[in-house]
Amino acid sequence: MKDTVILVVTGSVAAFKAAQLARRLMERGLLVKVAMTTAAERFITPLTFEALTGQPVLRAGFPQPGEAPMEHINFSRGARLVVIAPATANTMGKLAHGVADDSVLSMLLASGLPVMVAPAMNTQMYKHPAVQSNINTLAGRGVTFIGPSSGSLACGEEGEGKMEDAEVIAAAVMEKLGGEKDLAGVRLLVTTGGCQEPIDPVRYIGNRSSGKMGVAVAQVAAGRGAEVVLVAAHMETGLPEGMRVVRAHTAMEMQEAVRKEFAQCDILVMAAAVADYQVENPATGKVKKKNSMRLDLVETPDILAGVAMEKGGRVVVGFAAETEDHLASGRKKLMSKNLDLIVINDVSRGDIGFGSDYNEVTLLTRDGKKIEIARASKDMVAGEVLDQAATIWRDSRTVEQPEAS
Ligand code: CTP
């Protein structure tokens, strides 16, 4: 079951960034429920958050006769923590003094949950002794503050008071939840990008892979504590940090890198679009233009199938790029390449897959499990792939190492 967090949005111009934050939290596998003060609704509508999160929004007004009377109590039930972002001086002041003059503040007092606060306001307001005193009071009660950072503020001034980036807040929330390091101790080898096979020193045969899906797997895994090695072919995205990156441009280079790294990994996720053919004899000099040209292509080795045949206790995950008969073709690759898990993509669709930040996939496991993931960010898909792969890996270890009696 997903962890739930409550995101309280208050009346600051930074409220729009709360929409990004909701997304970042969801991408990390959390269920997000939003509560909004009256002032927040002047900047962004409850509908925006309902559409983003798929959850009803708690609004500030107290219930009218006939409406659910205990919503401020029930709303936070089952949640793990509250994050107030952006948090105004006004809301922080009320919270510090136990004011509960609307449903959102009442919910905050009634929740009993850990509270994280990302302040957003003008520098002078932030530095005001009353605000600082409220911050100290809240911090003394165990409230965690994230930021504010410094920069140019909406009021035109420069200084402290800017709400922290959504990414930073989301990382702090994950750290607080302690769920982020569930892959600590797992050694993950990920391949990504598209191989380019040279025709001559300036031309090549390539494919449309952007590398985003494999990078998402590598980044999400590193964020969850895994030790990651990324073998990267041509990519349209930057190289990620926090992991060792090995460059491999052609199928042969990728095979060499994967074979070398495979021995030291627990899980291989082969997201690269490996070229199926290479030019038999690439020219050493630039080929001059002529009326027509023939290229002799020879098959490249199937890297994945090769290593999976000798995988021992490792978990091997493949991707299947399909345009028709997706499931049948994917299942065939799962079995014939000796994989534990396959991620089946429909690469004929323009709104997902190549170059997109989104994907929609079906996962098939060797033991017959089928998981359909509706259109979601590649980070979200990566999280699900990692969950499944890690489960298979842990289960196989439990079988291999029965508990001592
Ligand atoms: N793969 C590989 N080596 C190759 C070709 C593919 O390791 N020479 C891997 C890919 O990285 C992917 C999986 O095999 O994880 C399936 O790739 P895909 O292109 O869908 O299938 P192919 O085996 O190439 O078959 P086809 O192109 O005919 O669908």
Short mmCIF file of C-alpha atoms and ligand atoms in Angstrom, two decimals, residues 270-272 274-276 300-304 318-322 333 337, ligand 1:
data_model
loop_
_atom_site.label_atom_id
_atom_site.label_comp_id
_atom_site.label_asym_id
_atom_site.label_seq_id
_atom_site.Cartn_x
_atom_site.Cartn_y
_atom_site.Cartn_z
CA MET A 270 18.70 -3.55 -19.91
CA ALA A 271 16.87 -0.46 -21.13
CA ALA A 272 19.28 0.38 -23.97
CA VAL A 274 20.90 -1.99 -28.84
CA ALA A 275 21.43 -1.95 -32.60
CA ASP A 276 20.39 -5.25 -34.13
CA THR A 300 25.08 -7.85 -33.53
CA PRO A 301 25.26 -10.22 -30.58
CA ASP A 302 22.19 -10.29 -28.33
CA ILE A 303 23.83 -8.85 -25.21
CA LEU A 304 20.91 -9.48 -22.91
CA GLY A 318 14.73 -6.65 -20.33
CA PHE A 319 12.69 -4.15 -22.27
CA ALA A 320 10.62 -4.99 -25.32
CA ALA A 321 9.98 -2.29 -27.91
CA GLU A 322 6.91 -3.43 -29.84
CA LYS A 333 11.38 -12.44 -25.42
CA LYS A 337 16.18 -14.54 -23.46
N1 CTP B 1 18.89 -6.40 -26.71
C1 CTP B 1 20.22 -6.76 -26.52
N2 CTP B 1 21.03 -6.97 -27.59
C2 CTP B 1 20.58 -6.84 -28.85
C3 CTP B 1 19.23 -6.48 -29.06
C4 CTP B 1 18.41 -6.26 -27.98
O1 CTP B 1 20.65 -6.87 -25.38
N3 CTP B 1 21.41 -7.04 -29.86
C5 CTP B 1 18.03 -6.21 -25.55
C6 CTP B 1 17.40 -4.84 -25.41
O2 CTP B 1 18.21 -3.98 -24.63
C7 CTP B 1 16.09 -5.12 -24.71
C8 CTP B 1 15.72 -6.51 -25.19
O3 CTP B 1 16.93 -7.09 -25.69
O4 CTP B 1 16.22 -5.16 -23.30
C9 CTP B 1 14.69 -6.56 -26.27
O5 CTP B 1 15.02 -5.66 -27.30
P1 CTP B 1 14.05 -5.46 -28.56
O6 CTP B 1 14.68 -4.47 -29.48
O7 CTP B 1 12.65 -5.22 -28.10
O8 CTP B 1 14.04 -6.90 -29.18
P2 CTP B 1 15.00 -7.66 -30.13
O9 CTP B 1 15.55 -8.82 -29.38
O10 CTP B 1 16.01 -6.75 -30.76
O11 CTP B 1 13.98 -8.22 -31.21
P3 CTP B 1 13.13 -7.40 -32.32
O12 CTP B 1 13.92 -6.16 -32.64
O13 CTP B 1 13.05 -8.34 -33.44
O14 CTP B 1 11.79 -7.10 -31.72
#
